[in-house]
């Protein structure tokens, strides 16, 4: 699997592809995040990622240094994504961010593949610590993060701006 911006990775049998975000993906991935957030009751008024002012311009956000974002496509339609960027207010820590998959993309190991890409990228960028925030209602995500070695912290690090993410 290559992290090159112009390559994609086919995942069989349901024709999923993981590739880096492109400008034309902005509205589609923003809609995925809004849809999944609504599914789990994560309202924009509650301090979750769905309220981020940059939600409709994620391509531009993830063009910043040491940042990357991958989208998952199925038959040319964006069905999920996730990425990472340096954690605001914390030195030398990268943050896993905006990992959202529509129901039809769940259960195939796609989130794990994006996390693997993210951690490989983070190591290539010289980071040795990765942080994430989530909420207790996302039990499947928490289970995956724990399986991958993430551990619970007593308090938040940095300044993600997501004050409702208690995990």
PDB file of C-alpha atoms in Angstrom:
ATOM      1  CA  UNK A   1       0.000   0.000   0.000  1.00  0.00           C
ATOM      2  CA  UNK A   2       1.378   3.355  -0.963  1.00  0.00           C
ATOM      3  CA  UNK A   3       0.729   6.658   0.749  1.00  0.00           C
ATOM      4  CA  UNK A   4       1.193   8.429  -2.570  1.00  0.00           C
ATOM      5  CA  UNK A   5      -1.529  10.980  -3.237  1.00  0.00           C
ATOM      6  CA  UNK A   6      -2.313   9.510  -6.641  1.00  0.00           C
ATOM      7  CA  UNK A   7      -2.649   5.836  -5.813  1.00  0.00           C
ATOM      8  CA  UNK A   8      -5.534   3.962  -4.316  1.00  0.00           C
ATOM      9  CA  UNK A   9      -5.787   0.583  -2.680  1.00  0.00           C
ATOM     10  CA  UNK A  10      -8.538  -1.799  -3.798  1.00  0.00           C
ATOM     11  CA  UNK A  11     -10.056  -3.865  -1.028  1.00  0.00           C
ATOM     12  CA  UNK A  12     -12.123  -6.839  -2.078  1.00  0.00           C
ATOM     13  CA  UNK A  13     -14.724  -8.218  -2.240  1.00  0.00           C
ATOM     14  CA  UNK A  14     -17.002  -5.173  -2.080  1.00  0.00           C
ATOM     15  CA  UNK A  15     -14.875  -2.836  -4.211  1.00  0.00           C
ATOM     16  CA  UNK A  16     -13.763  -0.461  -1.463  1.00  0.00           C
ATOM     17  CA  UNK A  17     -10.825   1.827  -2.166  1.00  0.00           C
ATOM     18  CA  UNK A  18      -8.792   3.872   0.301  1.00  0.00           C
ATOM     19  CA  UNK A  19      -7.029   6.921  -1.084  1.00  0.00           C
ATOM     20  CA  UNK A  20      -5.875  10.332   0.033  1.00  0.00           C
ATOM     21  CA  UNK A  21      -8.451  13.086   0.105  1.00  0.00           C
ATOM     22  CA  UNK A  22      -8.872  15.257  -2.978  1.00  0.00           C
ATOM     23  CA  UNK A  23     -10.524  18.695  -3.300  1.00  0.00           C
ATOM     24  CA  UNK A  24     -13.646  17.204  -4.868  1.00  0.00           C
ATOM     25  CA  UNK A  25     -14.170  15.054  -1.728  1.00  0.00           C
ATOM     26  CA  UNK A  26     -14.888  17.986   0.594  1.00  0.00           C
ATOM     27  CA  UNK A  27     -18.680  17.955   0.433  1.00  0.00           C
ATOM     28  CA  UNK A  28     -18.959  14.149   0.387  1.00  0.00           C
ATOM     29  CA  UNK A  29     -16.802  13.530   3.462  1.00  0.00           C
ATOM     30  CA  UNK A  30     -18.479  16.414   5.306  1.00  0.00           C
ATOM     31  CA  UNK A  31     -21.820  14.733   4.606  1.00  0.00           C
ATOM     32  CA  UNK A  32     -20.491  11.385   5.864  1.00  0.00           C
ATOM     33  CA  UNK A  33     -19.405  13.065   9.115  1.00  0.00           C
ATOM     34  CA  UNK A  34     -22.773  14.804   9.497  1.00  0.00           C
ATOM     35  CA  UNK A  35     -24.693  11.580   8.799  1.00  0.00           C
ATOM     36  CA  UNK A  36     -22.696   9.425  11.215  1.00  0.00           C
ATOM     37  CA  UNK A  37     -22.770  12.141  13.870  1.00  0.00           C
ATOM     38  CA  UNK A  38     -26.565  12.317  13.630  1.00  0.00           C
ATOM     39  CA  UNK A  39     -26.780   8.512  13.777  1.00  0.00           C
ATOM     40  CA  UNK A  40     -25.001   8.525  17.149  1.00  0.00           C
ATOM     41  CA  UNK A  41     -26.639  11.701  18.498  1.00  0.00           C
ATOM     42  CA  UNK A  42     -23.441  13.772  18.305  1.00  0.00           C
ATOM     43  CA  UNK A  43     -24.909  17.218  17.723  1.00  0.00           C
ATOM     44  CA  UNK A  44     -23.079  20.250  16.415  1.00  0.00           C
ATOM     45  CA  UNK A  45     -24.166  22.152  19.510  1.00  0.00           C
ATOM     46  CA  UNK A  46     -22.400  19.646  21.767  1.00  0.00           C
ATOM     47  CA  UNK A  47     -18.766  20.265  20.828  1.00  0.00           C
ATOM     48  CA  UNK A  48     -18.126  17.312  18.513  1.00  0.00           C
ATOM     49  CA  UNK A  49     -16.227  17.285  15.190  1.00  0.00           C
ATOM     50  CA  UNK A  50     -19.449  17.884  13.285  1.00  0.00           C
ATOM     51  CA  UNK A  51     -19.310  21.478  14.604  1.00  0.00           C
ATOM     52  CA  UNK A  52     -15.812  22.208  13.292  1.00  0.00           C
ATOM     53  CA  UNK A  53     -15.826  25.361  11.150  1.00  0.00           C
ATOM     54  CA  UNK A  54     -13.494  23.623   8.679  1.00  0.00           C
ATOM     55  CA  UNK A  55     -15.758  20.602   8.152  1.00  0.00           C
ATOM     56  CA  UNK A  56     -16.552  21.580   4.569  1.00  0.00           C
ATOM     57  CA  UNK A  57     -12.890  22.129   3.627  1.00  0.00           C
ATOM     58  CA  UNK A  58     -11.088  19.057   4.934  1.00  0.00           C
ATOM     59  CA  UNK A  59      -8.909  18.746   1.846  1.00  0.00           C
ATOM     60  CA  UNK A  60      -7.391  22.150   2.613  1.00  0.00           C
ATOM     61  CA  UNK A  61      -7.085  21.382   6.348  1.00  0.00           C
ATOM     62  CA  UNK A  62      -5.134  18.192   5.706  1.00  0.00           C
ATOM     63  CA  UNK A  63      -2.680  19.842   3.309  1.00  0.00           C
ATOM     64  CA  UNK A  64      -0.965  21.377   6.351  1.00  0.00           C
ATOM     65  CA  UNK A  65       2.463  20.022   7.368  1.00  0.00           C
ATOM     66  CA  UNK A  66       2.436  16.600   9.055  1.00  0.00           C
ATOM     67  CA  UNK A  67      -1.255  16.134   8.221  1.00  0.00           C
ATOM     68  CA  UNK A  68      -3.003  13.547   6.069  1.00  0.00           C
ATOM     69  CA  UNK A  69      -6.533  12.320   5.451  1.00  0.00           C
ATOM     70  CA  UNK A  70      -7.789   9.236   3.643  1.00  0.00           C
ATOM     71  CA  UNK A  71     -11.240   8.608   2.215  1.00  0.00           C
ATOM     72  CA  UNK A  72     -12.915   5.287   1.590  1.00  0.00           C
ATOM     73  CA  UNK A  73     -14.794   4.935  -1.668  1.00  0.00           C
ATOM     74  CA  UNK A  74     -17.176   2.269  -2.807  1.00  0.00           C
ATOM     75  CA  UNK A  75     -18.161   2.367  -6.466  1.00  0.00           C
ATOM     76  CA  UNK A  76     -16.924   5.949  -6.670  1.00  0.00           C
ATOM     77  CA  UNK A  77     -18.937   7.147  -3.654  1.00  0.00           C
ATOM     78  CA  UNK A  78     -17.209   8.355  -0.470  1.00  0.00           C
ATOM     79  CA  UNK A  79     -18.430   6.178   2.419  1.00  0.00           C
ATOM     80  CA  UNK A  80     -15.915   7.066   5.115  1.00  0.00           C
ATOM     81  CA  UNK A  81     -12.601   8.526   6.052  1.00  0.00           C
ATOM     82  CA  UNK A  82     -10.091   9.380   8.727  1.00  0.00           C
ATOM     83  CA  UNK A  83      -6.811  11.153   9.178  1.00  0.00           C
ATOM     84  CA  UNK A  84      -4.407  12.865  11.485  1.00  0.00           C
ATOM     85  CA  UNK A  85      -2.764  16.169  12.212  1.00  0.00           C
ATOM     86  CA  UNK A  86      -0.472  17.567  14.917  1.00  0.00           C
ATOM     87  CA  UNK A  87      -2.383  18.030  18.168  1.00  0.00           C
ATOM     88  CA  UNK A  88      -3.063  21.705  18.853  1.00  0.00           C
ATOM     89  CA  UNK A  89      -1.396  22.888  22.037  1.00  0.00           C
ATOM     90  CA  UNK A  90       0.773  19.803  22.495  1.00  0.00           C
ATOM     91  CA  UNK A  91       4.297  19.461  21.279  1.00  0.00           C
ATOM     92  CA  UNK A  92       5.382  16.415  19.289  1.00  0.00           C
ATOM     93  CA  UNK A  93       2.015  14.616  19.498  1.00  0.00           C
ATOM     94  CA  UNK A  94      -0.106  13.766  16.483  1.00  0.00           C
ATOM     95  CA  UNK A  95      -3.869  13.340  16.742  1.00  0.00           C
ATOM     96  CA  UNK A  96      -6.033  10.765  14.969  1.00  0.00           C
ATOM     97  CA  UNK A  97      -9.033  12.747  13.717  1.00  0.00           C
ATOM     98  CA  UNK A  98     -12.392  12.545  12.018  1.00  0.00           C
ATOM     99  CA  UNK A  99     -12.682   8.777  11.664  1.00  0.00           C
ATOM    100  CA  UNK A 100     -16.220   8.259  10.375  1.00  0.00           C
ATOM    101  CA  UNK A 101     -17.663   5.390   8.333  1.00  0.00           C
ATOM    102  CA  UNK A 102     -21.173   4.983   6.993  1.00  0.00           C
ATOM    103  CA  UNK A 103     -22.906   1.726   8.040  1.00  0.00           C
ATOM    104  CA  UNK A 104     -22.199   0.028   4.691  1.00  0.00           C
ATOM    105  CA  UNK A 105     -18.435   0.481   5.234  1.00  0.00           C
ATOM    106  CA  UNK A 106     -18.327  -0.969   8.750  1.00  0.00           C
ATOM    107  CA  UNK A 107     -17.191  -4.449   9.661  1.00  0.00           C
ATOM    108  CA  UNK A 108     -14.623  -4.874   6.874  1.00  0.00           C
ATOM    109  CA  UNK A 109     -11.510  -3.680   8.695  1.00  0.00           C
ATOM    110  CA  UNK A 110     -11.462  -0.357   6.865  1.00  0.00           C
ATOM    111  CA  UNK A 111     -11.070   1.782   9.996  1.00  0.00           C
ATOM    112  CA  UNK A 112      -8.130  -0.391  11.030  1.00  0.00           C
ATOM    113  CA  UNK A 113      -6.563   0.112   7.596  1.00  0.00           C
ATOM    114  CA  UNK A 114      -6.914   3.884   7.872  1.00  0.00           C
ATOM    115  CA  UNK A 115      -5.407   3.805  11.355  1.00  0.00           C
ATOM    116  CA  UNK A 116      -2.527   1.672  10.048  1.00  0.00           C
ATOM    117  CA  UNK A 117      -1.939   4.219   7.261  1.00  0.00           C
ATOM    118  CA  UNK A 118      -2.149   7.037   9.795  1.00  0.00           C
ATOM    119  CA  UNK A 119       0.332   5.495  12.217  1.00  0.00           C
ATOM    120  CA  UNK A 120       2.765   4.695   9.406  1.00  0.00           C
ATOM    121  CA  UNK A 121       2.496   8.286   8.212  1.00  0.00           C
ATOM    122  CA  UNK A 122       2.964   9.583  11.773  1.00  0.00           C
ATOM    123  CA  UNK A 123       6.167   7.552  12.192  1.00  0.00           C
ATOM    124  CA  UNK A 124       7.426   8.815   8.830  1.00  0.00           C
ATOM    125  CA  UNK A 125       6.816  12.362  10.062  1.00  0.00           C
ATOM    126  CA  UNK A 126       8.857  11.688  13.216  1.00  0.00           C
ATOM    127  CA  UNK A 127       6.014  11.381  15.728  1.00  0.00           C
ATOM    128  CA  UNK A 128       6.256   8.772  18.458  1.00  0.00           C
ATOM    129  CA  UNK A 129       2.985   9.546  20.235  1.00  0.00           C
ATOM    130  CA  UNK A 130      -0.542   9.486  18.796  1.00  0.00           C
ATOM    131  CA  UNK A 131      -3.591  10.840  20.625  1.00  0.00           C
ATOM    132  CA  UNK A 132      -7.306  10.638  19.954  1.00  0.00           C
ATOM    133  CA  UNK A 133     -10.537  11.709  21.550  1.00  0.00           C
ATOM    134  CA  UNK A 134     -13.890  10.016  21.237  1.00  0.00           C
ATOM    135  CA  UNK A 135     -17.136   9.578  23.118  1.00  0.00           C
ATOM    136  CA  UNK A 136     -18.567   6.649  25.067  1.00  0.00           C
ATOM    137  CA  UNK A 137     -21.413   6.142  22.574  1.00  0.00           C
ATOM    138  CA  UNK A 138     -18.898   4.956  19.960  1.00  0.00           C
ATOM    139  CA  UNK A 139     -18.236   1.588  21.600  1.00  0.00           C
ATOM    140  CA  UNK A 140     -17.062  -0.223  18.453  1.00  0.00           C
ATOM    141  CA  UNK A 141     -14.500   2.515  17.804  1.00  0.00           C
ATOM    142  CA  UNK A 142     -13.286   2.419  21.411  1.00  0.00           C
ATOM    143  CA  UNK A 143     -12.874  -1.359  21.215  1.00  0.00           C
ATOM    144  CA  UNK A 144     -10.806  -1.001  18.022  1.00  0.00           C
ATOM    145  CA  UNK A 145      -8.610   1.717  19.529  1.00  0.00           C
ATOM    146  CA  UNK A 146      -7.984  -0.455  22.602  1.00  0.00           C
ATOM    147  CA  UNK A 147      -7.109  -3.461  20.401  1.00  0.00           C
ATOM    148  CA  UNK A 148      -4.577  -1.298  18.594  1.00  0.00           C
ATOM    149  CA  UNK A 149      -2.880  -0.318  21.849  1.00  0.00           C
ATOM    150  CA  UNK A 150      -4.441   3.043  22.613  1.00  0.00           C
ATOM    151  CA  UNK A 151      -4.955   3.498  26.342  1.00  0.00           C
ATOM    152  CA  UNK A 152      -7.326   5.658  28.331  1.00  0.00           C
ATOM    153  CA  UNK A 153      -5.971   8.875  29.840  1.00  0.00           C
ATOM    154  CA  UNK A 154      -7.136  10.598  33.009  1.00  0.00           C
ATOM    155  CA  UNK A 155      -7.416  13.959  31.259  1.00  0.00           C
ATOM    156  CA  UNK A 156      -7.315  15.421  27.752  1.00  0.00           C
ATOM    157  CA  UNK A 157      -4.106  16.491  26.081  1.00  0.00           C
ATOM    158  CA  UNK A 158      -3.720  19.614  23.969  1.00  0.00           C
ATOM    159  CA  UNK A 159      -6.635  21.590  22.627  1.00  0.00           C
ATOM    160  CA  UNK A 160      -8.720  19.624  20.135  1.00  0.00           C
ATOM    161  CA  UNK A 161     -11.719  21.905  20.579  1.00  0.00           C
ATOM    162  CA  UNK A 162     -13.997  18.889  21.139  1.00  0.00           C
ATOM    163  CA  UNK A 163     -14.984  19.467  24.754  1.00  0.00           C
ATOM    164  CA  UNK A 164     -17.713  16.799  24.688  1.00  0.00           C
ATOM    165  CA  UNK A 165     -15.306  13.963  23.862  1.00  0.00           C
ATOM    166  CA  UNK A 166     -14.953  12.403  27.298  1.00  0.00           C
ATOM    167  CA  UNK A 167     -12.892   9.347  26.267  1.00  0.00           C
TER     168      UNK A 167
END
